[in-house]
Tab-separated table of C-alpha atoms and ligand atoms in Angstrom:
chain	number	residue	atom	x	y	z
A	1	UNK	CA	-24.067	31.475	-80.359
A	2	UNK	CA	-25.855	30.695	-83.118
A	3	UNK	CA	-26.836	27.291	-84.655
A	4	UNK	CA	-27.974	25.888	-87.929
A	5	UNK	CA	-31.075	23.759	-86.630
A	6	UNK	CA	-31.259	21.025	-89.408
A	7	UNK	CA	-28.077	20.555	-88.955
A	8	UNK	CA	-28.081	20.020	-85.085
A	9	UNK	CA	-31.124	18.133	-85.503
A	10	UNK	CA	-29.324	15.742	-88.004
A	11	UNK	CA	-26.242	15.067	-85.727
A	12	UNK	CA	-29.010	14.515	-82.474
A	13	UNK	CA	-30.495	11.620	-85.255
A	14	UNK	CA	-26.781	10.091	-85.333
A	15	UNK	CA	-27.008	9.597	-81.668
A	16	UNK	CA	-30.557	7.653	-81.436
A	17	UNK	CA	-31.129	4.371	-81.248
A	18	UNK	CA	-34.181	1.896	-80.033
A	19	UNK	CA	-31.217	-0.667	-80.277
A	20	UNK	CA	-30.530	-2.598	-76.498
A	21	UNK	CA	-27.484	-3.880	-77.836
A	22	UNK	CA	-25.705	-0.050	-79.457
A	23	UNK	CA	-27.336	2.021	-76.669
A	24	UNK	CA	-25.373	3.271	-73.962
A	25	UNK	CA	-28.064	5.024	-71.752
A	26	UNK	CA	-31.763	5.500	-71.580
A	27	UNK	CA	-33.691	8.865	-71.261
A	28	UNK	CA	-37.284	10.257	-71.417
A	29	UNK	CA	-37.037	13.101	-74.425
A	30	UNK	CA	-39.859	15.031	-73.596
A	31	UNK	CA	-37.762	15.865	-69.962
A	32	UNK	CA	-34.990	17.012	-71.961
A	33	UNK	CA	-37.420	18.899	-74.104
A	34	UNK	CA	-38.938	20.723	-71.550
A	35	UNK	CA	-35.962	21.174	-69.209
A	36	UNK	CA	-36.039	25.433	-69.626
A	37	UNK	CA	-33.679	25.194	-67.229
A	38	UNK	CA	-30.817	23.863	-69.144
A	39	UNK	CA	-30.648	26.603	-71.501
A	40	UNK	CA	-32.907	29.072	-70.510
A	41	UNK	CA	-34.517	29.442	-73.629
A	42	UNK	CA	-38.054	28.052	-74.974
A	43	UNK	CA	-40.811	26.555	-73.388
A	44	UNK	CA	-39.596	23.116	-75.331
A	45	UNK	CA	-36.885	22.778	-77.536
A	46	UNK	CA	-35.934	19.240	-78.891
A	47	UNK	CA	-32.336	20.917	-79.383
A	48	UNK	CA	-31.952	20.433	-75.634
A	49	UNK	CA	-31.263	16.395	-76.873
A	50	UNK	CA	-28.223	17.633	-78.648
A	51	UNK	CA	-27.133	19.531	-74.991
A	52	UNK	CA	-27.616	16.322	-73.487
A	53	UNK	CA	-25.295	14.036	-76.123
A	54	UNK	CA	-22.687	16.444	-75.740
A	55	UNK	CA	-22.663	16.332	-72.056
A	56	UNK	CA	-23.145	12.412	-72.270
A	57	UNK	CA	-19.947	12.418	-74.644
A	58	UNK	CA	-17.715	14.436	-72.060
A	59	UNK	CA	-18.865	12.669	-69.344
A	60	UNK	CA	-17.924	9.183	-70.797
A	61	UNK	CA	-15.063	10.694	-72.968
A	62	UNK	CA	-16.095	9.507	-76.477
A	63	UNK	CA	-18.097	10.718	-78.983
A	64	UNK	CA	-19.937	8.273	-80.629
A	65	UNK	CA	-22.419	7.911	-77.759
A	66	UNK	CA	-26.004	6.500	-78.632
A	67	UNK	CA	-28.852	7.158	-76.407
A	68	UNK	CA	-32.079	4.914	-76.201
A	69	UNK	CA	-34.957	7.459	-75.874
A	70	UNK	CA	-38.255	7.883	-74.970
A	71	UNK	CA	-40.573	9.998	-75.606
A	72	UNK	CA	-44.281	9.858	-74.745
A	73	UNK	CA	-47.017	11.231	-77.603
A	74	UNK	CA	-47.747	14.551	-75.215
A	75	UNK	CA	-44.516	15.714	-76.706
A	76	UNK	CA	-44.855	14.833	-80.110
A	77	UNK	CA	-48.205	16.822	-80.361
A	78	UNK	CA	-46.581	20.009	-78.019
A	79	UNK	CA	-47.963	23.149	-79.542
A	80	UNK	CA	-44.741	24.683	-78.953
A	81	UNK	CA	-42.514	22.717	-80.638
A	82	UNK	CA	-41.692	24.333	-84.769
A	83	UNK	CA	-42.906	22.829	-87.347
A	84	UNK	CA	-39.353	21.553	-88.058
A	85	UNK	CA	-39.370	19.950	-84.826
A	86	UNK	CA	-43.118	18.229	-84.735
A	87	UNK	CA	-41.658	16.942	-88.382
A	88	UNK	CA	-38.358	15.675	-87.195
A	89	UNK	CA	-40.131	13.815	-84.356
A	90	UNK	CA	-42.284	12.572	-86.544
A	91	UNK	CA	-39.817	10.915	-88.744
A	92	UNK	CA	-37.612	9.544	-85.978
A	93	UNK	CA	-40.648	7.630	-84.417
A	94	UNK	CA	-42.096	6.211	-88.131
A	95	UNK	CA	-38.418	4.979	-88.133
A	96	UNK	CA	-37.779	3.701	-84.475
A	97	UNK	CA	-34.863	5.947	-83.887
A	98	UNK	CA	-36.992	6.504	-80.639
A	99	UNK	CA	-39.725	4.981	-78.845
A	100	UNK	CA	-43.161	6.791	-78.218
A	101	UNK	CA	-45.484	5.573	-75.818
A	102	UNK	CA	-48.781	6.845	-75.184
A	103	UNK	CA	-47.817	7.263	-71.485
A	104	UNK	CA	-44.379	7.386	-70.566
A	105	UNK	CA	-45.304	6.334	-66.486
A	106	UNK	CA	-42.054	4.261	-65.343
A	107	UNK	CA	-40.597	3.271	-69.048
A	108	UNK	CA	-37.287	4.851	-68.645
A	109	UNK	CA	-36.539	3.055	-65.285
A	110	UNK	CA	-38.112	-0.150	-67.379
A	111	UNK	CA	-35.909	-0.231	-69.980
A	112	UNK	CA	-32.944	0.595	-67.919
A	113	UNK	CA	-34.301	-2.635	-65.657
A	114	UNK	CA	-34.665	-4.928	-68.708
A	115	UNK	CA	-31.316	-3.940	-70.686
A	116	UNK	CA	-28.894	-3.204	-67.332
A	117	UNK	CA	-28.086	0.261	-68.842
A	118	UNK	CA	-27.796	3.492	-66.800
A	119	UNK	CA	-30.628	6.337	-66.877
A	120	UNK	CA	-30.481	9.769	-67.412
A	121	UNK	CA	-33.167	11.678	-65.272
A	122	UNK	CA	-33.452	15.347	-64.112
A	123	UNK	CA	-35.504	14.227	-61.164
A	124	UNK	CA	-34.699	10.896	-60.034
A	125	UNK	CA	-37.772	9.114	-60.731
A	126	UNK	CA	-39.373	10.169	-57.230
A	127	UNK	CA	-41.550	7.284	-56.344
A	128	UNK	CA	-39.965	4.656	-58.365
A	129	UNK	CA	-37.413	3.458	-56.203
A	130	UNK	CA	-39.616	0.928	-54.785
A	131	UNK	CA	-39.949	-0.966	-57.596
A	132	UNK	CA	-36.516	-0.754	-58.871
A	133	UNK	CA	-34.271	-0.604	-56.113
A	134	UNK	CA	-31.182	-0.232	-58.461
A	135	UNK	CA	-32.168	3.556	-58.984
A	136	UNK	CA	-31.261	4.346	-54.984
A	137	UNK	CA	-28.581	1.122	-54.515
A	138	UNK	CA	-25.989	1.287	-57.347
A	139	UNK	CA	-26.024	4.854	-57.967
A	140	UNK	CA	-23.266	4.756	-60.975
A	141	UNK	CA	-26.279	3.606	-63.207
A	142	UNK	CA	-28.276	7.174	-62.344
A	143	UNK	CA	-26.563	10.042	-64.602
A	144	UNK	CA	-27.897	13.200	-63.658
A	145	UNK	CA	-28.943	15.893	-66.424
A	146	UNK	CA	-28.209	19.520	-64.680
A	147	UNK	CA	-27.584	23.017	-66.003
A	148	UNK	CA	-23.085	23.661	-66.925
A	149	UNK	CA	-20.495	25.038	-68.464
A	150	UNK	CA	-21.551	24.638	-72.444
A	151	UNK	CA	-25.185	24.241	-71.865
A	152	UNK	CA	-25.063	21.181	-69.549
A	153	UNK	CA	-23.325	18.391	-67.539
A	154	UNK	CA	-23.867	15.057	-66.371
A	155	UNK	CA	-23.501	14.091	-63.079
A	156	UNK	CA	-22.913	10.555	-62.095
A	157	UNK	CA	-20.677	7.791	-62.038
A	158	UNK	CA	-19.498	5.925	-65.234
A	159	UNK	CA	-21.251	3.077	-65.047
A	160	UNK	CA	-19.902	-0.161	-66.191
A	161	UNK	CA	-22.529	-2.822	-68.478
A	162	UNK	CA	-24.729	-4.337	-65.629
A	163	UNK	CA	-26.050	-7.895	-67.169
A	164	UNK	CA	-29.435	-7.650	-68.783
A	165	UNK	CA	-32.619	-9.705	-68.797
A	166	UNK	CA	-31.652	-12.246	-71.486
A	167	UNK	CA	-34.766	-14.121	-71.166
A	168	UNK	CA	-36.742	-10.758	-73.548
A	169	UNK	CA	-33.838	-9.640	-74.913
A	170	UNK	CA	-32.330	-12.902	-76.267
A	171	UNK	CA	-36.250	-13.631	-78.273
A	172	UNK	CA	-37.005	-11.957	-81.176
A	173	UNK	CA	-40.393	-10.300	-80.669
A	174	UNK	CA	-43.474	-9.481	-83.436
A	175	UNK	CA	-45.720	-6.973	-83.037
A	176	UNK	CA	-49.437	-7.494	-84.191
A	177	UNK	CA	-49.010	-4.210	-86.205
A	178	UNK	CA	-46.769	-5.440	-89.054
A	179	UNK	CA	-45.756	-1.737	-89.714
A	180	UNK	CA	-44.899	-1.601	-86.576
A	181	UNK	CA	-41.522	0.816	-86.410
A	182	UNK	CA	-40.268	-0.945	-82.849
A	183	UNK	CA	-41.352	-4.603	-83.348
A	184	UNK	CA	-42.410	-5.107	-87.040
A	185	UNK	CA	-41.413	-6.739	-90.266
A	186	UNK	CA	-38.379	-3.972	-91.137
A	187	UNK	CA	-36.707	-4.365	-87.874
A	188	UNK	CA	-34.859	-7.777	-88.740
A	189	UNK	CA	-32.927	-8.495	-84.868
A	190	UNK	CA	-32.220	-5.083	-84.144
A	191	UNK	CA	-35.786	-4.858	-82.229
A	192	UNK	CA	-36.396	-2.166	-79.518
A	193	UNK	CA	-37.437	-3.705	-75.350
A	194	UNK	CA	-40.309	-5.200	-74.926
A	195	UNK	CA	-42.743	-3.191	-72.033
A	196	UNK	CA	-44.103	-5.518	-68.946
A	197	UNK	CA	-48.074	-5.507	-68.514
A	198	UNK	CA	-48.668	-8.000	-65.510
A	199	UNK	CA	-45.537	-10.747	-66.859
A	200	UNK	CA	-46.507	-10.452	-70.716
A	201	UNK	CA	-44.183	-8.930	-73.000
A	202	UNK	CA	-46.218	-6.002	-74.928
A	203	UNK	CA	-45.620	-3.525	-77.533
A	204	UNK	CA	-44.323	-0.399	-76.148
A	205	UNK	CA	-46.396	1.404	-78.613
A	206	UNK	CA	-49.015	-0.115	-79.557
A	207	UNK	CA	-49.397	-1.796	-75.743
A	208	UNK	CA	-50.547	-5.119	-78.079
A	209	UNK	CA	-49.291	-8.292	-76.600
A	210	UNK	CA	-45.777	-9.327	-78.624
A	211	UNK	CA	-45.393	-12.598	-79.942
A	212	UNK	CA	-41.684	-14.632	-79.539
A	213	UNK	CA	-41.107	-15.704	-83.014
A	214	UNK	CA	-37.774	-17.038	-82.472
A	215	UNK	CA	-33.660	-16.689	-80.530
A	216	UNK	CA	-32.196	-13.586	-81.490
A	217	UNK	CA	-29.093	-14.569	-82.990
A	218	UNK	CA	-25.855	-13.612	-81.204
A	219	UNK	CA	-24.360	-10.449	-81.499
A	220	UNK	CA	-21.044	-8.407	-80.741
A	221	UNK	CA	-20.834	-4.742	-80.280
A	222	UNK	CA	-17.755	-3.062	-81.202
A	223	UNK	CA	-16.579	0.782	-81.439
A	224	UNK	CA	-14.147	2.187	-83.615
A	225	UNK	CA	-11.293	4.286	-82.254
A	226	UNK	CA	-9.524	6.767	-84.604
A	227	UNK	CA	-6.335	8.370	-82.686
A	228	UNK	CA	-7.715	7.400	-78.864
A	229	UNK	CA	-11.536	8.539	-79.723
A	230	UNK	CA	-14.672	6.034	-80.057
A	231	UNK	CA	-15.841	7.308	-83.605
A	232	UNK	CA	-18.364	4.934	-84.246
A	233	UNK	CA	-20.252	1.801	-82.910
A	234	UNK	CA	-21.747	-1.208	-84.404
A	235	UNK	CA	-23.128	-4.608	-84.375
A	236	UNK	CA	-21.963	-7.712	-85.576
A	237	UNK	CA	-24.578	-10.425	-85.670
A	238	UNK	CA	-24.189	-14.445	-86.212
A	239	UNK	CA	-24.614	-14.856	-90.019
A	240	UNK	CA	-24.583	-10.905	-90.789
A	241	UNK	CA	-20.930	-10.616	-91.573
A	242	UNK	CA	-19.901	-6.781	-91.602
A	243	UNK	CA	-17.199	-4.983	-93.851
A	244	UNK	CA	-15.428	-2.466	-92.254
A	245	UNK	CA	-13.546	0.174	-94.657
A	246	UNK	CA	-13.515	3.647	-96.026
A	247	UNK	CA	-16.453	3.054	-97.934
A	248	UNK	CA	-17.806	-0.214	-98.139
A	249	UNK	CA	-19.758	-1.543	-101.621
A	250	UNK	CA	-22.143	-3.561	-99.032
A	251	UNK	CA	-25.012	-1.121	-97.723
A	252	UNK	CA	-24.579	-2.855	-94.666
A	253	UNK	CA	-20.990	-1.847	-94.300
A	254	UNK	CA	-19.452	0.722	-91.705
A	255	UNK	CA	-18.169	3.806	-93.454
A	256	UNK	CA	-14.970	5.582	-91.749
A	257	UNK	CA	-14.079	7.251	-94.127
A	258	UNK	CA	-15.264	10.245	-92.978
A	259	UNK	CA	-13.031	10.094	-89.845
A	260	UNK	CA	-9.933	9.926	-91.075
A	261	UNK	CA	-7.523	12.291	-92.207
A	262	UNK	CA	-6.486	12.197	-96.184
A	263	UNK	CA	-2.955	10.520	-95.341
A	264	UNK	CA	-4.354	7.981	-93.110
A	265	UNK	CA	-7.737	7.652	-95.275
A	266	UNK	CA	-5.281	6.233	-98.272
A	267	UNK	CA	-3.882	3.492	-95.988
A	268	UNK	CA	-7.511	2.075	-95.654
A	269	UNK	CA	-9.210	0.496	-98.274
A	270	UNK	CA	-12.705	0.767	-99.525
A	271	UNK	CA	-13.257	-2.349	-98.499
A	272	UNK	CA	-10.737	-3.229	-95.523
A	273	UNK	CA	-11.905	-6.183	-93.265
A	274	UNK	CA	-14.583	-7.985	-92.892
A	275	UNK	CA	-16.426	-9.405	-89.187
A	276	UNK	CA	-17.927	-12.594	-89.039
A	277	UNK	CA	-19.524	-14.240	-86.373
A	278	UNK	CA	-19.856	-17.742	-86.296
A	279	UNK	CA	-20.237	-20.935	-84.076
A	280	UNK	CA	-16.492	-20.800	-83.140
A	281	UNK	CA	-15.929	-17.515	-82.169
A	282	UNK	CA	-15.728	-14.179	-83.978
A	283	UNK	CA	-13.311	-14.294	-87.097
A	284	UNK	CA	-11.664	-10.950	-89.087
A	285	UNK	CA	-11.005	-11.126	-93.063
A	286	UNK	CA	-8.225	-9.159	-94.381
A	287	UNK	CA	-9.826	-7.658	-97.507
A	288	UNK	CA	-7.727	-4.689	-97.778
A	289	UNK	CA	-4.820	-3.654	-99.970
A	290	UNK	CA	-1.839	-2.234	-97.028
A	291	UNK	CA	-3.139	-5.042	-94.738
A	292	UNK	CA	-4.573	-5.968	-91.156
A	293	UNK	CA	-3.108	-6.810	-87.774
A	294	UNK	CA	-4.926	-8.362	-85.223
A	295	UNK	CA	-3.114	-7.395	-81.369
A	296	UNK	CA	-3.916	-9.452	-78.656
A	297	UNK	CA	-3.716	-7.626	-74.940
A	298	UNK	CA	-1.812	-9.502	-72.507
A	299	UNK	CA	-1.840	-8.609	-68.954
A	300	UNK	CA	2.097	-9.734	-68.598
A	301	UNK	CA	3.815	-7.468	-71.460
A	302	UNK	CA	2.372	-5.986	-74.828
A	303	UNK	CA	0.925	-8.895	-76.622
A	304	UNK	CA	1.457	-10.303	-79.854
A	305	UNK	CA	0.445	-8.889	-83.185
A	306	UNK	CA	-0.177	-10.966	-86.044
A	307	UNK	CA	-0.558	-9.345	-89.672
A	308	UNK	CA	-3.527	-11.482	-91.515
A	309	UNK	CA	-3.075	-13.230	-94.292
A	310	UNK	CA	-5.419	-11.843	-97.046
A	311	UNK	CA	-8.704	-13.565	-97.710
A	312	UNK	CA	-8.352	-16.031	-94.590
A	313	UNK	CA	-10.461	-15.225	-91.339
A	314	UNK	CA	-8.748	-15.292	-88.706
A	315	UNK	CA	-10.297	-15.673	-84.842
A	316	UNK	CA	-10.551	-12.898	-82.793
A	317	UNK	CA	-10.171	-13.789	-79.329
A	318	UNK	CA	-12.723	-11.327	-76.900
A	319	UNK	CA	-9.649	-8.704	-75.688
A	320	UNK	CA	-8.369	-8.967	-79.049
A	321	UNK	CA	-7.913	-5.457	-80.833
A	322	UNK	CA	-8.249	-5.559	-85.123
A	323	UNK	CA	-5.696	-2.856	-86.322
A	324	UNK	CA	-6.554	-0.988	-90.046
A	325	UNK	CA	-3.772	1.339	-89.871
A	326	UNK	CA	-1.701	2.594	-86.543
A	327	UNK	CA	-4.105	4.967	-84.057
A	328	UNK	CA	-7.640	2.664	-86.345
A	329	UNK	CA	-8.729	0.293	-84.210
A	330	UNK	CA	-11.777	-2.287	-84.240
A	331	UNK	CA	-12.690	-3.702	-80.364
A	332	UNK	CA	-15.453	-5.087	-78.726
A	333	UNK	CA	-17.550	-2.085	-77.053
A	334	UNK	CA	-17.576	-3.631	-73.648
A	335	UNK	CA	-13.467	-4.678	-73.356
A	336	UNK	CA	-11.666	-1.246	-74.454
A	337	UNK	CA	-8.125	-1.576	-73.084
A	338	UNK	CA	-7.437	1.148	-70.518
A	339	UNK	CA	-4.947	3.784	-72.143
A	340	UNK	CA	-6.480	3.312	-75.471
A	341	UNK	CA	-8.602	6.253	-75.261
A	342	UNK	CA	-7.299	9.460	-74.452
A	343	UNK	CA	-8.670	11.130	-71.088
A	344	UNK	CA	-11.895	12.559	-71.486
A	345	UNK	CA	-12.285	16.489	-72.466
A	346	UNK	CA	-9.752	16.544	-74.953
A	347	UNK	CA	-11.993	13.435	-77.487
A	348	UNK	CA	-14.274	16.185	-78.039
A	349	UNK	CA	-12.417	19.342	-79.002
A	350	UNK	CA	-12.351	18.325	-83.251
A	351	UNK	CA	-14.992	16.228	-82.971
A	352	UNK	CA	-16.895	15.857	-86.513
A	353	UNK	CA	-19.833	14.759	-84.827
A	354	UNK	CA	-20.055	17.291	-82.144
A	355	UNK	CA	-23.977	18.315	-81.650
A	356	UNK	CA	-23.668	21.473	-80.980
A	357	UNK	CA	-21.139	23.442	-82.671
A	358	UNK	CA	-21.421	26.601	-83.076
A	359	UNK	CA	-21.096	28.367	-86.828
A	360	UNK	CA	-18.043	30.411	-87.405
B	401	LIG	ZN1	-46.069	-2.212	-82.104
């Protein structure tokens, strides 16, 4: 099979994140990199990531997965990555799509501590069981990477959001370096984990001391699910309203656009509904031209729909499902009805996004 590289390498960048609150799983990049294994092929390859995402994205049957990785800076200066690799690296860390440490040691297992998310490890983290019992006692939060049908499959359970440490992750954190890409001016609340050095909250890469400049504000993470698939996933933070809609004028806005088909796409508007989260509760705008329904999920029959009246927010209870157009759906990430999605294996057969796709 062949494969356009820039363009793998662009739909591996869709997948990263340095975000607690949009990842999904953490994993050490450089073992990915170097897994020869998995592909047979060269002594590092950094499209081994876009292996992984696709077996992440069968595993959990949706393909808008987002990974938290790491990657320590004895892969970023590899002699045996391309050119177009040590490049692409490059960029992603200047921009905190990952995290580089100077040495990786037990990060992976750290973040997965701090945030509750799973890990995905092709050797179990021999040694560090000790000091994170979680990796041997709930074993639905250790997703194996191993050689499969495709180029490779996860093994593991599918592990549900374990509760984080709130005390780091609810601060907002400052970096000494002001440029810094994981804990500096540009990154607003969307700030990467803090790393532990003896109880003090440091830079992960700059191992400088952070300083707790304030409460994050809260936030809600939802996905959007065209026809039973998890297309996208986003965050909606208190005071940062977001517009949802087929191409929003607000840069901030979530673009869908792009996965809908034509008859469906001219149902939603360019502008279609907007998310606000405030004291009271989480409230959705109708904005839109053919309208909005909010569904609420009741466990004793099919709920009630109510079609919002344009221009008036309108609460959004937690279970509550936001409806653009029938089969486009708004909910929060961590309450997806069961029988909304369709059964793994068949999300990922048209998938726009897929990694890996082979050219005709
Ligand atoms: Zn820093």
């Amino acid at each position: 099979m062949r494969f356009e590289v820039t363009q793998v390498l662009d739909a591996i960048e869709r997948h990263l994140t340095t975000e607690a609150a949009l990842a999904q799983a953490v994993v050490d990049l450089g073992h990915v990199a170097w897994y020869g294994q998995l592909d047979g092929g060269r002594p590092v390859s950094l499209l081994r990531a876009g292996l992984l995402i696709d077996a992440l994205s069968r595993h959990l049957g949706e393909d808008a997965v987002m990974i938290y990785a790491v990657a320590s800076r004895e892969l970023l200066t590899d002699a045996d990555l391309t050119s177009k690799e040590r490049m692409v690296l490059g960029r992603w860390s200047g921009d905190g799509m990952i995290e580089v440490v100077p040495v990786m040691a037990d990060r992976v297992p750290e973040v997965g501590d701090i945030t509750g998310l799973p890990v995905i490890t092709i050797d179990g983290f021999p040694g560090l069981e000790t000091r994170y019992g979680w990796l041997r006692g709930v074993p639905e939060r250790v997703l194996h990477l191993v050689p499969g049908e495709g180029g490779a499959r996860i093994i593991g359970g599918y592990p549900l959001p374990a509760e984080g440490r709130a005390a780091l992750l609810g601060k907002v954190w400052r970096c000494v370096r002001r440029d810094c890409p994981l804990f500096g001016d540009r990154r607003g609340s969307g700030q990467a984990v803090p790393r532990m050095r003896s109880g003090v909250p440091v830079c992960p890469r700059h191992d400088e001391p952070l300083t707790n400049i304030g409460v994050k504000p809260p936030a809600v993470t939802f996905v959007l699910v065209v026809d039973g698939s998890v297309r996208d996933r986003f965050v909606v933070r208190a005071g940062r309203p977001v517009v949802v809609g087929r191409s929003p004028d607000e840069p901030t806005g979530i673009v869908i656009g792009g996965y809908l088909d034509g008859p469906v796409a001219a149902m939603i508007s360019r502008n279609h509904v907007r998310l606000s989260l405030l004291d009271d509760g989480l409230f959705a705008e109708d904005l839109s031209t053919n309208g909005t329904t909010v569904r609420t999920q009741s466990p004793y029959g099919p709920g009630e729909q109510v079609q919002l009246a344009p221009g008036a927010p309108y609460p959004v209870g937690p279970t509550d499902m936001v409806e653009l157009h029938s089969g486009v759906v708004l909910v929060r990430a961590d309450r997806i009805p069961p029988g909304l999605l369709h059964a793994g294996g068949s999300v990922m057969g048209d998938a726009p996004t897929m990694t890996m796709r082979p050219l005709p």
